[in-house]
Short mmCIF file of N, CA, C and O in Angstrom, two decimals:
data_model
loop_
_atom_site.label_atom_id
_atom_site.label_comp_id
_atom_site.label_asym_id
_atom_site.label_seq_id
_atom_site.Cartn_x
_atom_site.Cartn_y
_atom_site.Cartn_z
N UNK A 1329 -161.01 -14.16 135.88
CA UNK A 1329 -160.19 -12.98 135.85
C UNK A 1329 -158.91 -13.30 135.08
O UNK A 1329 -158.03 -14.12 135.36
N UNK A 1330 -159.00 -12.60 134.22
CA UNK A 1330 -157.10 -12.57 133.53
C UNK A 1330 -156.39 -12.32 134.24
O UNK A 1330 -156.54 -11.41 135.05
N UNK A 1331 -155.03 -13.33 134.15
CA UNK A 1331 -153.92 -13.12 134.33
C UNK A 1331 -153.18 -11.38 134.63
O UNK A 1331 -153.54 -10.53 133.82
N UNK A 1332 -152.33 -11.00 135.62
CA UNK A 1332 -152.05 -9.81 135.56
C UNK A 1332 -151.24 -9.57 134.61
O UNK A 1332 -151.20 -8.36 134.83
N UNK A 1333 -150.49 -9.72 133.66
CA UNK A 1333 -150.22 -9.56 132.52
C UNK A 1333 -150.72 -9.61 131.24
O UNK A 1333 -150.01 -9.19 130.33
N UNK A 1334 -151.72 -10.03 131.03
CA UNK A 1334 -152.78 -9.67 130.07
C UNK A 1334 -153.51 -8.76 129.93
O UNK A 1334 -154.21 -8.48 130.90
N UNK A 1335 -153.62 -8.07 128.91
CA UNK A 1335 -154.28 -6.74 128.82
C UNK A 1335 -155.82 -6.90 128.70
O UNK A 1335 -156.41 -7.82 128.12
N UNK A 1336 -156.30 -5.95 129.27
CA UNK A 1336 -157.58 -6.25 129.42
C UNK A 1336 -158.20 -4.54 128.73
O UNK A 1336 -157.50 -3.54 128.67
N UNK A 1337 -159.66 -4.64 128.29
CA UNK A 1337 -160.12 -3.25 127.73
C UNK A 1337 -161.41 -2.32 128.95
O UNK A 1337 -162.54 -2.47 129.42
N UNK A 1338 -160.51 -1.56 128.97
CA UNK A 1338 -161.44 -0.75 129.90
C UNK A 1338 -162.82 -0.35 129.65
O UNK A 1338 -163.32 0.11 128.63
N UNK A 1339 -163.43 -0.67 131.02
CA UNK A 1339 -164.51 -0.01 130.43
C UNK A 1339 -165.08 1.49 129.73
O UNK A 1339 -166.19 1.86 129.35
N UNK A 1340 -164.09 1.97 129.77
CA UNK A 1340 -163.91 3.07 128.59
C UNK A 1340 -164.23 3.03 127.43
O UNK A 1340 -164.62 3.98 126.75
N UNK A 1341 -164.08 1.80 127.05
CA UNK A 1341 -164.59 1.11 125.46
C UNK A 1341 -165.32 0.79 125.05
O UNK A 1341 -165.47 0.37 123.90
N UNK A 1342 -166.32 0.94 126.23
CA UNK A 1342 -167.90 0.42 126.22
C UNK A 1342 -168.69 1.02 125.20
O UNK A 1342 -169.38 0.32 124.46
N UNK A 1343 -168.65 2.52 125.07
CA UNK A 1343 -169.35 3.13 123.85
C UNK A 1343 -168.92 3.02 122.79
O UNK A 1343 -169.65 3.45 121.90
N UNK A 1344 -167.62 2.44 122.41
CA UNK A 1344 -166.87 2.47 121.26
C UNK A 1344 -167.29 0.57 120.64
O UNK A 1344 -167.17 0.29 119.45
N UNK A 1345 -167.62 -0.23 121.41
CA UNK A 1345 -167.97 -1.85 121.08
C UNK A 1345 -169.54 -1.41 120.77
O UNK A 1345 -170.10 -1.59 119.69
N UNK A 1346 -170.05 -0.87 121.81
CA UNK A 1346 -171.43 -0.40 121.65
C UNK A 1346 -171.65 0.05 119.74
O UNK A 1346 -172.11 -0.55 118.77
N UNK A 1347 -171.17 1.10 119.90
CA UNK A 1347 -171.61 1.15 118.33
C UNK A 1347 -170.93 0.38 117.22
O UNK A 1347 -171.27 0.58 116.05
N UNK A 1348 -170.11 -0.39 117.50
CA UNK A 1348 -169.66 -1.43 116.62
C UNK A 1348 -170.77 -2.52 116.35
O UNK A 1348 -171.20 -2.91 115.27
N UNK A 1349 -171.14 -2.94 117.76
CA UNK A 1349 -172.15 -3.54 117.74
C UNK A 1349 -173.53 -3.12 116.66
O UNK A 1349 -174.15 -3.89 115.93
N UNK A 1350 -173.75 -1.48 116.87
CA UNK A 1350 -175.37 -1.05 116.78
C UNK A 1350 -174.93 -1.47 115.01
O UNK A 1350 -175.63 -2.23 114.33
N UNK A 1351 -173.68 -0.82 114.50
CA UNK A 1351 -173.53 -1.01 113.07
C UNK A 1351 -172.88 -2.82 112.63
O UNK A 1351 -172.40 -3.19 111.55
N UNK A 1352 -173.02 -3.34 113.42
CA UNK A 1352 -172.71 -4.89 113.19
C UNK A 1352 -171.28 -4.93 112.55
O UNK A 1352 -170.93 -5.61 111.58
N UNK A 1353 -170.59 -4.13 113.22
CA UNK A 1353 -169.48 -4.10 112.74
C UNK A 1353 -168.04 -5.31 113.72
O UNK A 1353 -167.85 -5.49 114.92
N UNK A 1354 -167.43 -5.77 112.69
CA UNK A 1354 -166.84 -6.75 113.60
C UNK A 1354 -165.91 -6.31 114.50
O UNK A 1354 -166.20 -5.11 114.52
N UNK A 1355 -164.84 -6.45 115.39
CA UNK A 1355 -164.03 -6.55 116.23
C UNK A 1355 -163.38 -6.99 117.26
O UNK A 1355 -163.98 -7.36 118.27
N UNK A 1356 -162.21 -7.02 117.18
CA UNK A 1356 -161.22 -7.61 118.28
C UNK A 1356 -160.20 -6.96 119.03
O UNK A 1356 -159.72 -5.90 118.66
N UNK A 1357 -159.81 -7.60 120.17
CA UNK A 1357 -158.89 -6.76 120.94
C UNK A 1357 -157.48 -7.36 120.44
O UNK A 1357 -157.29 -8.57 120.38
N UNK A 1358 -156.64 -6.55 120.15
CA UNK A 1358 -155.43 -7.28 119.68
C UNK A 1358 -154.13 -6.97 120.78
O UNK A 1358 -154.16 -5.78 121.11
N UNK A 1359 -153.09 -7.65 121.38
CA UNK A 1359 -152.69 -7.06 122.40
C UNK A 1359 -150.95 -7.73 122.05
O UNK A 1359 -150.56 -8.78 121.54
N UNK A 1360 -150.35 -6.75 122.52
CA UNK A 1360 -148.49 -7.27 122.28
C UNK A 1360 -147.71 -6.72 123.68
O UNK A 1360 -147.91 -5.51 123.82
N UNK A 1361 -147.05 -7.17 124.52
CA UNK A 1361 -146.51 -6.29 125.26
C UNK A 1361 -147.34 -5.32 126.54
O UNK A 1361 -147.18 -4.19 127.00
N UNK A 1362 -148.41 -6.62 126.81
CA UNK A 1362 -148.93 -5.62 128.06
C UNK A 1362 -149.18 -4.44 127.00
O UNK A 1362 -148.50 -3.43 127.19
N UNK A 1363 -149.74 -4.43 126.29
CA UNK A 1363 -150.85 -3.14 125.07
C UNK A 1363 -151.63 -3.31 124.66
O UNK A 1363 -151.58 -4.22 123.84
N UNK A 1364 -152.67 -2.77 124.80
CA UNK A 1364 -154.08 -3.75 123.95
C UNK A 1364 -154.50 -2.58 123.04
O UNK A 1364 -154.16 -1.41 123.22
N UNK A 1365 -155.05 -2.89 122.35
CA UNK A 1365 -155.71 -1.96 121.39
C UNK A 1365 -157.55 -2.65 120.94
O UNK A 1365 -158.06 -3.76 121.08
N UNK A 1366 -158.01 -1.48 120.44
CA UNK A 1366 -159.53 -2.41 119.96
C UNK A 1366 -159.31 -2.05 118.06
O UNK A 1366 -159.02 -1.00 117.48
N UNK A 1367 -159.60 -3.38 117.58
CA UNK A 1367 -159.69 -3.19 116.53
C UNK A 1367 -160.73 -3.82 115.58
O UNK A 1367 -160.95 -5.02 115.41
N UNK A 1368 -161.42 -2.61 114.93
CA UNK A 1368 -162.59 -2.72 113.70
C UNK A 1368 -162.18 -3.25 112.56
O UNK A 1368 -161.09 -3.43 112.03
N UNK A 1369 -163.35 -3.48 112.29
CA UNK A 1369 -162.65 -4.42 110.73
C UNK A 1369 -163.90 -3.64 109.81
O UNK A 1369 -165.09 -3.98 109.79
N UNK A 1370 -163.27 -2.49 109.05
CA UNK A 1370 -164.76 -2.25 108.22
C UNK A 1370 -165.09 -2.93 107.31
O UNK A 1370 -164.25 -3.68 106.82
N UNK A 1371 -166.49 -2.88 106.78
CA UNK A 1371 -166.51 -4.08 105.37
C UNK A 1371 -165.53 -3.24 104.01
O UNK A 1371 -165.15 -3.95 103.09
N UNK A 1372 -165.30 -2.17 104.01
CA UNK A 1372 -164.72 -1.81 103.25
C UNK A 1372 -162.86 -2.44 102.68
O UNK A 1372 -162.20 -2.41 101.64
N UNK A 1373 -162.72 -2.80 103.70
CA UNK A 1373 -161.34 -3.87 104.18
C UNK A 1373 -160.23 -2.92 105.04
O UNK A 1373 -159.18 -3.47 105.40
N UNK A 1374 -160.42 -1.68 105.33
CA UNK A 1374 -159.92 -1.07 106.35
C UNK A 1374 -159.86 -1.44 107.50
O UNK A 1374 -160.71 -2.25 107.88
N UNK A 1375 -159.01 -1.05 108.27
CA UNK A 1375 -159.13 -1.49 109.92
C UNK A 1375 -158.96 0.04 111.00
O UNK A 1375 -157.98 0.77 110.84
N UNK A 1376 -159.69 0.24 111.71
CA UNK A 1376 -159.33 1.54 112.64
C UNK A 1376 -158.77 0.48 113.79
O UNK A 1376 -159.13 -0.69 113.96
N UNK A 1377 -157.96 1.10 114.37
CA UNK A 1377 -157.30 0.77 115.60
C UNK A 1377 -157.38 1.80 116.60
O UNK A 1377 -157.09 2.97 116.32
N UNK A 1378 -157.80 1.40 117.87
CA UNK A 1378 -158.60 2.57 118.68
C UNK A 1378 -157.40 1.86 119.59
O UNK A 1378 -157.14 0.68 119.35
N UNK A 1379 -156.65 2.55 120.65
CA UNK A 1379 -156.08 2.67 121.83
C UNK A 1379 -155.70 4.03 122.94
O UNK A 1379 -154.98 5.01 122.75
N UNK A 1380 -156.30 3.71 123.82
CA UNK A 1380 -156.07 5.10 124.70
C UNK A 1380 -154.63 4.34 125.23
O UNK A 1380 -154.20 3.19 125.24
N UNK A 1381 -153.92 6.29 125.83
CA UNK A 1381 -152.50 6.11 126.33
C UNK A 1381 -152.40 5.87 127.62
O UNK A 1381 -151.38 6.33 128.14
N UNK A 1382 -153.19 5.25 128.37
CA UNK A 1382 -153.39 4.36 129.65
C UNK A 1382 -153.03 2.89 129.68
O UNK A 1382 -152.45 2.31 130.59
N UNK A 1383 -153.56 2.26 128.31
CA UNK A 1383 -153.24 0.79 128.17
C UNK A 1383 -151.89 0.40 128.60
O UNK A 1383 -151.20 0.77 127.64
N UNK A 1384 -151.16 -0.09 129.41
CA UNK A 1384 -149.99 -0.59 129.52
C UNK A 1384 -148.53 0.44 129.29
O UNK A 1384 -147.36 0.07 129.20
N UNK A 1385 -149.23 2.14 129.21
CA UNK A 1385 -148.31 3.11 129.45
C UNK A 1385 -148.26 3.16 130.45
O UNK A 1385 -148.68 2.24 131.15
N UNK A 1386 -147.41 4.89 131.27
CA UNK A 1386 -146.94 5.67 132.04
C UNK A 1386 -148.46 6.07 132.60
O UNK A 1386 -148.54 6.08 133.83
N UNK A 1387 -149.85 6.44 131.74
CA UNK A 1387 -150.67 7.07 131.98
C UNK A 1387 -151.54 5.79 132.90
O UNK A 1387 -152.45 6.22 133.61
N UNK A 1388 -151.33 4.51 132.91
CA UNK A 1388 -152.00 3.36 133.21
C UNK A 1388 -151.86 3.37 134.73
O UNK A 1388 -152.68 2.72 135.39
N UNK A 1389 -150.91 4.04 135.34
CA UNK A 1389 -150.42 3.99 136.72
C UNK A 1389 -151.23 5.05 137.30
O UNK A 1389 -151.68 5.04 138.45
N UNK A 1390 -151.40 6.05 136.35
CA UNK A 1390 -151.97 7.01 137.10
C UNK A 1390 -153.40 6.38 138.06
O UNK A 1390 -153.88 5.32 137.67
N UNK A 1391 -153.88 6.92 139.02
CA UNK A 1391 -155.47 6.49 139.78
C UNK A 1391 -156.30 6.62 138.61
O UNK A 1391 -156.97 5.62 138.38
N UNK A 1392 -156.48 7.86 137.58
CA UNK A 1392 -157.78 8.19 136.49
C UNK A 1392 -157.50 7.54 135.29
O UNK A 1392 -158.32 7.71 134.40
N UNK A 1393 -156.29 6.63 134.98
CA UNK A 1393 -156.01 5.74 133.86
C UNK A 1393 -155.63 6.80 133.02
O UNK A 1393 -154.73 7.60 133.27
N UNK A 1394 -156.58 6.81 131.65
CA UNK A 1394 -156.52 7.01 130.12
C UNK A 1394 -156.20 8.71 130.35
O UNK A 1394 -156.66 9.24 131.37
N UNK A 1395 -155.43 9.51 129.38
CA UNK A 1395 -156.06 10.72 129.63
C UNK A 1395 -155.88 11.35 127.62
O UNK A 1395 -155.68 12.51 127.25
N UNK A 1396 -156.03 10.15 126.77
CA UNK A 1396 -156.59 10.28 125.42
C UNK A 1396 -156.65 9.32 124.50
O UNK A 1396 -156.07 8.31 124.90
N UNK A 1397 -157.29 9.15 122.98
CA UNK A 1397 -157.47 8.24 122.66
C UNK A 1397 -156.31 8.70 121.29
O UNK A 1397 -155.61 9.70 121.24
N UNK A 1398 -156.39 7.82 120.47
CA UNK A 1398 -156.21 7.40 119.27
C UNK A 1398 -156.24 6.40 118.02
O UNK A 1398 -155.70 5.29 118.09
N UNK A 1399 -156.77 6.75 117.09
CA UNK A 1399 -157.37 6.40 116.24
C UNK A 1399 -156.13 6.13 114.92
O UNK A 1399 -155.30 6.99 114.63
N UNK A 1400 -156.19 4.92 114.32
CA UNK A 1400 -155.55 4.87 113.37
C UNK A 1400 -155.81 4.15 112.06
O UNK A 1400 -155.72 2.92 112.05
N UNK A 1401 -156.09 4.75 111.03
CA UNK A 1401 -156.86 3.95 110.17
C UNK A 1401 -155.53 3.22 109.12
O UNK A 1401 -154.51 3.82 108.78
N UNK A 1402 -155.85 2.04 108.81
CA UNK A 1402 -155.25 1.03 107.90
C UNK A 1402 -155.82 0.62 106.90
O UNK A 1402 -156.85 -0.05 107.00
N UNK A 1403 -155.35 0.90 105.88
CA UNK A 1403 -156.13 0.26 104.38
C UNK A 1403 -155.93 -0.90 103.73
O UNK A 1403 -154.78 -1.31 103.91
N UNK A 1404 -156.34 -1.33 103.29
CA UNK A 1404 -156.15 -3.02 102.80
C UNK A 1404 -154.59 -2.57 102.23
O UNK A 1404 -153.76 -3.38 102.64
N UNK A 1405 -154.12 -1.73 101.58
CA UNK A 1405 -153.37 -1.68 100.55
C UNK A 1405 -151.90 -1.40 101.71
O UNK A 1405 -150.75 -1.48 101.29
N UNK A 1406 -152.22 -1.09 103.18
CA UNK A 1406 -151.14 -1.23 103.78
C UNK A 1406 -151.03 0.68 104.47
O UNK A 1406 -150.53 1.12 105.51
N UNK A 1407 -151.64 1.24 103.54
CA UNK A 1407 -151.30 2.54 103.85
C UNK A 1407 -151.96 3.04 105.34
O UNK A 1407 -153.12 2.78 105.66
N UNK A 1408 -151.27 3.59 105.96
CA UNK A 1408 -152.02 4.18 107.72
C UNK A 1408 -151.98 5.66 107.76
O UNK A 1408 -150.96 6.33 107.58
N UNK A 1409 -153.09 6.09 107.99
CA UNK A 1409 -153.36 7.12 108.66
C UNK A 1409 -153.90 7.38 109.83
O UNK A 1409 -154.96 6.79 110.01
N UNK A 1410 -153.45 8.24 110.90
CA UNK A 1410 -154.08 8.98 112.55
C UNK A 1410 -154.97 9.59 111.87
O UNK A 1410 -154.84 10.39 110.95
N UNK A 1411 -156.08 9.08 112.47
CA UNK A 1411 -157.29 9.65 111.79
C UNK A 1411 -157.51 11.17 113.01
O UNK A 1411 -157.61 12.32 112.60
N UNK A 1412 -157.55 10.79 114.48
CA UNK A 1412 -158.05 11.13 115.94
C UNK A 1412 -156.35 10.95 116.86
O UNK A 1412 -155.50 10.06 116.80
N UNK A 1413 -156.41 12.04 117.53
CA UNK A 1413 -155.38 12.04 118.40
C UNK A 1413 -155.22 12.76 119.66
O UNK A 1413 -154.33 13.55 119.96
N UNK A 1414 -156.51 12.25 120.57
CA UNK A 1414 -156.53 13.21 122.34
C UNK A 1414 -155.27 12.81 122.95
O UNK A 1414 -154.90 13.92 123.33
N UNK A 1415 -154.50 12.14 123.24
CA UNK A 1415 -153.23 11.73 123.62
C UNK A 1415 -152.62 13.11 123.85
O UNK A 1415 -152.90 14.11 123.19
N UNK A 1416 -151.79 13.05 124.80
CA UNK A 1416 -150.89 14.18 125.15
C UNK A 1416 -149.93 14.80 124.23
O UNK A 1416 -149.34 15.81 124.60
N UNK A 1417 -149.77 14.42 123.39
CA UNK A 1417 -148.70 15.46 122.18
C UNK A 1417 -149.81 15.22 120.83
O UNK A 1417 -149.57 15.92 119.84
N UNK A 1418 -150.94 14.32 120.75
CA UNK A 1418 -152.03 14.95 119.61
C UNK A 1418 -152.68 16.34 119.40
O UNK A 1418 -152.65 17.16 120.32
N UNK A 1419 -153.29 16.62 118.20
CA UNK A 1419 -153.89 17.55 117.90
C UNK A 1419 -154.94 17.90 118.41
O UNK A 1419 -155.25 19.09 118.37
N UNK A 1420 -155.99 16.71 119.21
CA UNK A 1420 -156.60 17.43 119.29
C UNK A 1420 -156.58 16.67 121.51
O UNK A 1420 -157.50 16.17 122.15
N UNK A 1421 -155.34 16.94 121.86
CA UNK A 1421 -155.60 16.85 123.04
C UNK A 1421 -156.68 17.45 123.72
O UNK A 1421 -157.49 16.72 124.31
N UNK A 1422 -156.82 18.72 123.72
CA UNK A 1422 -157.50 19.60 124.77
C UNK A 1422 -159.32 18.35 125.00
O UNK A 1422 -159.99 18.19 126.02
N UNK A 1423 -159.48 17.86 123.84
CA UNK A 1423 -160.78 16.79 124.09
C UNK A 1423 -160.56 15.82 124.92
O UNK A 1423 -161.55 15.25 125.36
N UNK A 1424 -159.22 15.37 125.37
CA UNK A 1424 -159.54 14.24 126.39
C UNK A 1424 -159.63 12.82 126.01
O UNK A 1424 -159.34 12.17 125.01
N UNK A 1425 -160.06 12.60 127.03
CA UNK A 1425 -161.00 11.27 126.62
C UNK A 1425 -162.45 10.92 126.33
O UNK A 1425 -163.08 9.89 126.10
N UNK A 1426 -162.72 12.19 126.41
CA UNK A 1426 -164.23 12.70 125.96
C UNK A 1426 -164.94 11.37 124.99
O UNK A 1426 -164.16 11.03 124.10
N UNK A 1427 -165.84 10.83 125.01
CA UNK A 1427 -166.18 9.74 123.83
C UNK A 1427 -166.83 10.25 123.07
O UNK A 1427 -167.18 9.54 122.12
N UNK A 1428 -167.29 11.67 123.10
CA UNK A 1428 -168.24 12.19 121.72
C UNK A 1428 -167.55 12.32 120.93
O UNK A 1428 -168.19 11.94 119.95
N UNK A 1429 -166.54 12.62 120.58
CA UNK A 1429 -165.73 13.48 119.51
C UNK A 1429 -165.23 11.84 118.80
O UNK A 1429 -165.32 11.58 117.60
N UNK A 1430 -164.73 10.91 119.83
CA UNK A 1430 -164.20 9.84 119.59
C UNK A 1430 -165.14 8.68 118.62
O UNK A 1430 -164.63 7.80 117.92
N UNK A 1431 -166.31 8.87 118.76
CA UNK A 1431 -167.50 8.21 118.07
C UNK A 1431 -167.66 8.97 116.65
O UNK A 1431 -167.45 8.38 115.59
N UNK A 1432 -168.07 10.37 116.74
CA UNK A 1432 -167.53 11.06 115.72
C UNK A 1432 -166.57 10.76 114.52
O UNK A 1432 -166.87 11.07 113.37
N UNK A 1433 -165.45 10.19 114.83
CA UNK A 1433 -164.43 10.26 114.26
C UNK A 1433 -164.54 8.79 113.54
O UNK A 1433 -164.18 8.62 112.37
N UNK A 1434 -165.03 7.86 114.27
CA UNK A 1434 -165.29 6.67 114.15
C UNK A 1434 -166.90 6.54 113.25
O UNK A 1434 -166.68 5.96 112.18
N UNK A 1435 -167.52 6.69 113.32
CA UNK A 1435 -168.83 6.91 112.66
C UNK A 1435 -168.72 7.78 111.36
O UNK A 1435 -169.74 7.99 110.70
N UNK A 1436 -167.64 8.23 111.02
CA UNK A 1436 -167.22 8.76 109.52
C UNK A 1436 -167.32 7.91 108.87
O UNK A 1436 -168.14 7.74 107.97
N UNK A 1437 -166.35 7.13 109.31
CA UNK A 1437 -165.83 5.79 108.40
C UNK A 1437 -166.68 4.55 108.87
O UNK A 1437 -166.01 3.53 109.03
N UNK A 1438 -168.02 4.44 109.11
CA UNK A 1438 -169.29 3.46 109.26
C UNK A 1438 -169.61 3.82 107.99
O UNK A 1438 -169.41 4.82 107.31
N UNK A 1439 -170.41 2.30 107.74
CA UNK A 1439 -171.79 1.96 106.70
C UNK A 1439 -172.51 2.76 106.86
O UNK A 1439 -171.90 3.70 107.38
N UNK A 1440 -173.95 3.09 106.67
CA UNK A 1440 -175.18 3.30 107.50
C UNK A 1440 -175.34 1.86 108.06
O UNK A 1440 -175.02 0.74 107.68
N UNK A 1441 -176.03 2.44 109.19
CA UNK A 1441 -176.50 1.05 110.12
C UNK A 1441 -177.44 0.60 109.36
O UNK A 1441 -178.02 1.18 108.44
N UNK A 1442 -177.62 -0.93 109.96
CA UNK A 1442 -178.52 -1.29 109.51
C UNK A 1442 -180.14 -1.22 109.55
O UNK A 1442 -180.73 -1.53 110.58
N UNK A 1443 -180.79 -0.81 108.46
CA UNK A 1443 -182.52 -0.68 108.81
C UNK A 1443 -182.80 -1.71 109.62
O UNK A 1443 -182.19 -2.72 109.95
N UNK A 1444 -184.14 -1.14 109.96
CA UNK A 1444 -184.91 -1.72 111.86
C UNK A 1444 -185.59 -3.04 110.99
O UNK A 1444 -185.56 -3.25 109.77
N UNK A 1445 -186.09 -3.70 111.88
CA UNK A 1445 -186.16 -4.87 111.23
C UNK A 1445 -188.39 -4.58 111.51
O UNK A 1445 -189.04 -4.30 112.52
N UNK A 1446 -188.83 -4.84 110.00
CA UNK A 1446 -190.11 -4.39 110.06
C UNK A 1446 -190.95 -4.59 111.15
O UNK A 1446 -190.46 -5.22 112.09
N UNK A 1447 -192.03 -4.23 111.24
CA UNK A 1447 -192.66 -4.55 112.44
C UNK A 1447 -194.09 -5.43 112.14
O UNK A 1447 -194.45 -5.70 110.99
N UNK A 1448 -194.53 -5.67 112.84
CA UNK A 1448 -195.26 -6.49 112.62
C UNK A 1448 -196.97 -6.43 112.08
O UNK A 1448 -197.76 -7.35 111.84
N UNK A 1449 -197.14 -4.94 112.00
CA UNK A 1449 -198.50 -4.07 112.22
C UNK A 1449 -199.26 -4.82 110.80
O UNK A 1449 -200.45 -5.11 110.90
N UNK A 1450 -198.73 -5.04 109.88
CA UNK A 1450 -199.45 -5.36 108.58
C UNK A 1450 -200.14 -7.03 109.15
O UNK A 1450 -201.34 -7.27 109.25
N UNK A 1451 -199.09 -7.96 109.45
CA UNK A 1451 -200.16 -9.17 110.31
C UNK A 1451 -201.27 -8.93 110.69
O UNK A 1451 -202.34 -9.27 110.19
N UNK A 1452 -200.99 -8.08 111.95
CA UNK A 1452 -201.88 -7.92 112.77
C UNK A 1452 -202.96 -7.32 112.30
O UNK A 1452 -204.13 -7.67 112.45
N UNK A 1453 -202.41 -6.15 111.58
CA UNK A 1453 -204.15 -6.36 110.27
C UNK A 1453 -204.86 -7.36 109.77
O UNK A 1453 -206.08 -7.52 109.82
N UNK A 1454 -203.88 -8.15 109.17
CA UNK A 1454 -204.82 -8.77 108.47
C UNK A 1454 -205.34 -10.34 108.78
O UNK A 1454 -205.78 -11.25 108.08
N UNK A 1455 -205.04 -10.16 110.26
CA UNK A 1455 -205.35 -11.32 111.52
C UNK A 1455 -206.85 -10.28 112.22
O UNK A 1455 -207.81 -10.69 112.89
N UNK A 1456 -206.67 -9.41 111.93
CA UNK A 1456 -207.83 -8.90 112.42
C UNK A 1456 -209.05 -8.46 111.50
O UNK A 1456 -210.16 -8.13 111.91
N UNK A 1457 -208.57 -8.54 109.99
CA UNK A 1457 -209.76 -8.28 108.89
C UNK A 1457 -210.10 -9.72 109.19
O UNK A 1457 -211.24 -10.17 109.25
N UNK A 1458 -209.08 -10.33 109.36
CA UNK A 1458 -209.85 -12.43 108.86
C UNK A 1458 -210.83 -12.59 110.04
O UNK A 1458 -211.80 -13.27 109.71
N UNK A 1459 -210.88 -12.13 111.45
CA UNK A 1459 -211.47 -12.60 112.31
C UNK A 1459 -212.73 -11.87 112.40
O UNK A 1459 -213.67 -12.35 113.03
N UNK A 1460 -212.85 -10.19 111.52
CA UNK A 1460 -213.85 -9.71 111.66
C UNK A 1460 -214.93 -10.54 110.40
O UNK A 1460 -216.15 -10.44 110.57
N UNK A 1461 -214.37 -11.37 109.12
CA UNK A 1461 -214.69 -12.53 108.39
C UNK A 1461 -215.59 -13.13 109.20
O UNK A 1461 -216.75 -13.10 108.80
N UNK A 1462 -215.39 -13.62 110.13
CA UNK A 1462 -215.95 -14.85 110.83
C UNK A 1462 -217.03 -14.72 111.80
O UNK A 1462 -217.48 -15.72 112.36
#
């Protein structure tokens, strides 16, 4: 168990690593000040920075934690844009912490995933023409 001063990522983030994962996309939790944030690294050289306003805010005390996310994209070249903003004075509060909209927003700026990895059916053919051979 971490230290109580170390920020830790809620399981809130679970669908958001999840598809980082499905697209093999890299990431880390980066944390300053009792704040953590999750951050993507696209291959493009961008970075989104995902943090709900629960992490080590006012909203963190509450019993229900988070009550929005935000999204912030960084370009190699330095430039940032709020891509996503459920947070209480964002645009698009009324969503919450909802994770559909939040994947959404995040899955813009994905690769395509990667193709399934073939299957095996052509072997098995031709493990079964050789044995009808024999």
């Amino acid at each position: 168990m971490p230290p109580l001063d170390t920020p830790t990522l809620a399981d809130t983030y679970r669908p958001i690593t999840d598809l980082a994962r499905q697209y093999g996309i890299p990431f880390h939790l980066a944390a300053n000040n009792r704040h953590a944030s999750l951050h993507l690294h696209l291959p493009d050289g961008a970075l989104l920075a995902v943090t709900d306003d629960g992490v080590g805010g006012a909203a963190a005390r509450k019993p229900n934690g988070a009550t929005g996310w935000q999204i912030t994209r960084t370009l190699p070249t330095g430039q940032r844009a709020v891509i996503y903003d459920s947070t209480l004075l964002g645009d698009h509060h009324r969503l919450g912490v909802n994770p559909s909209p939040v994947l959404g927003a995040i899955a813009r700026y994905l690769p395509p995933p990667p193709s399934p990895k073939p299957t095996r059916t052509r072997r098995r053919g031709l493990l079964t023409r050789l044995l009808r051979l024999t």
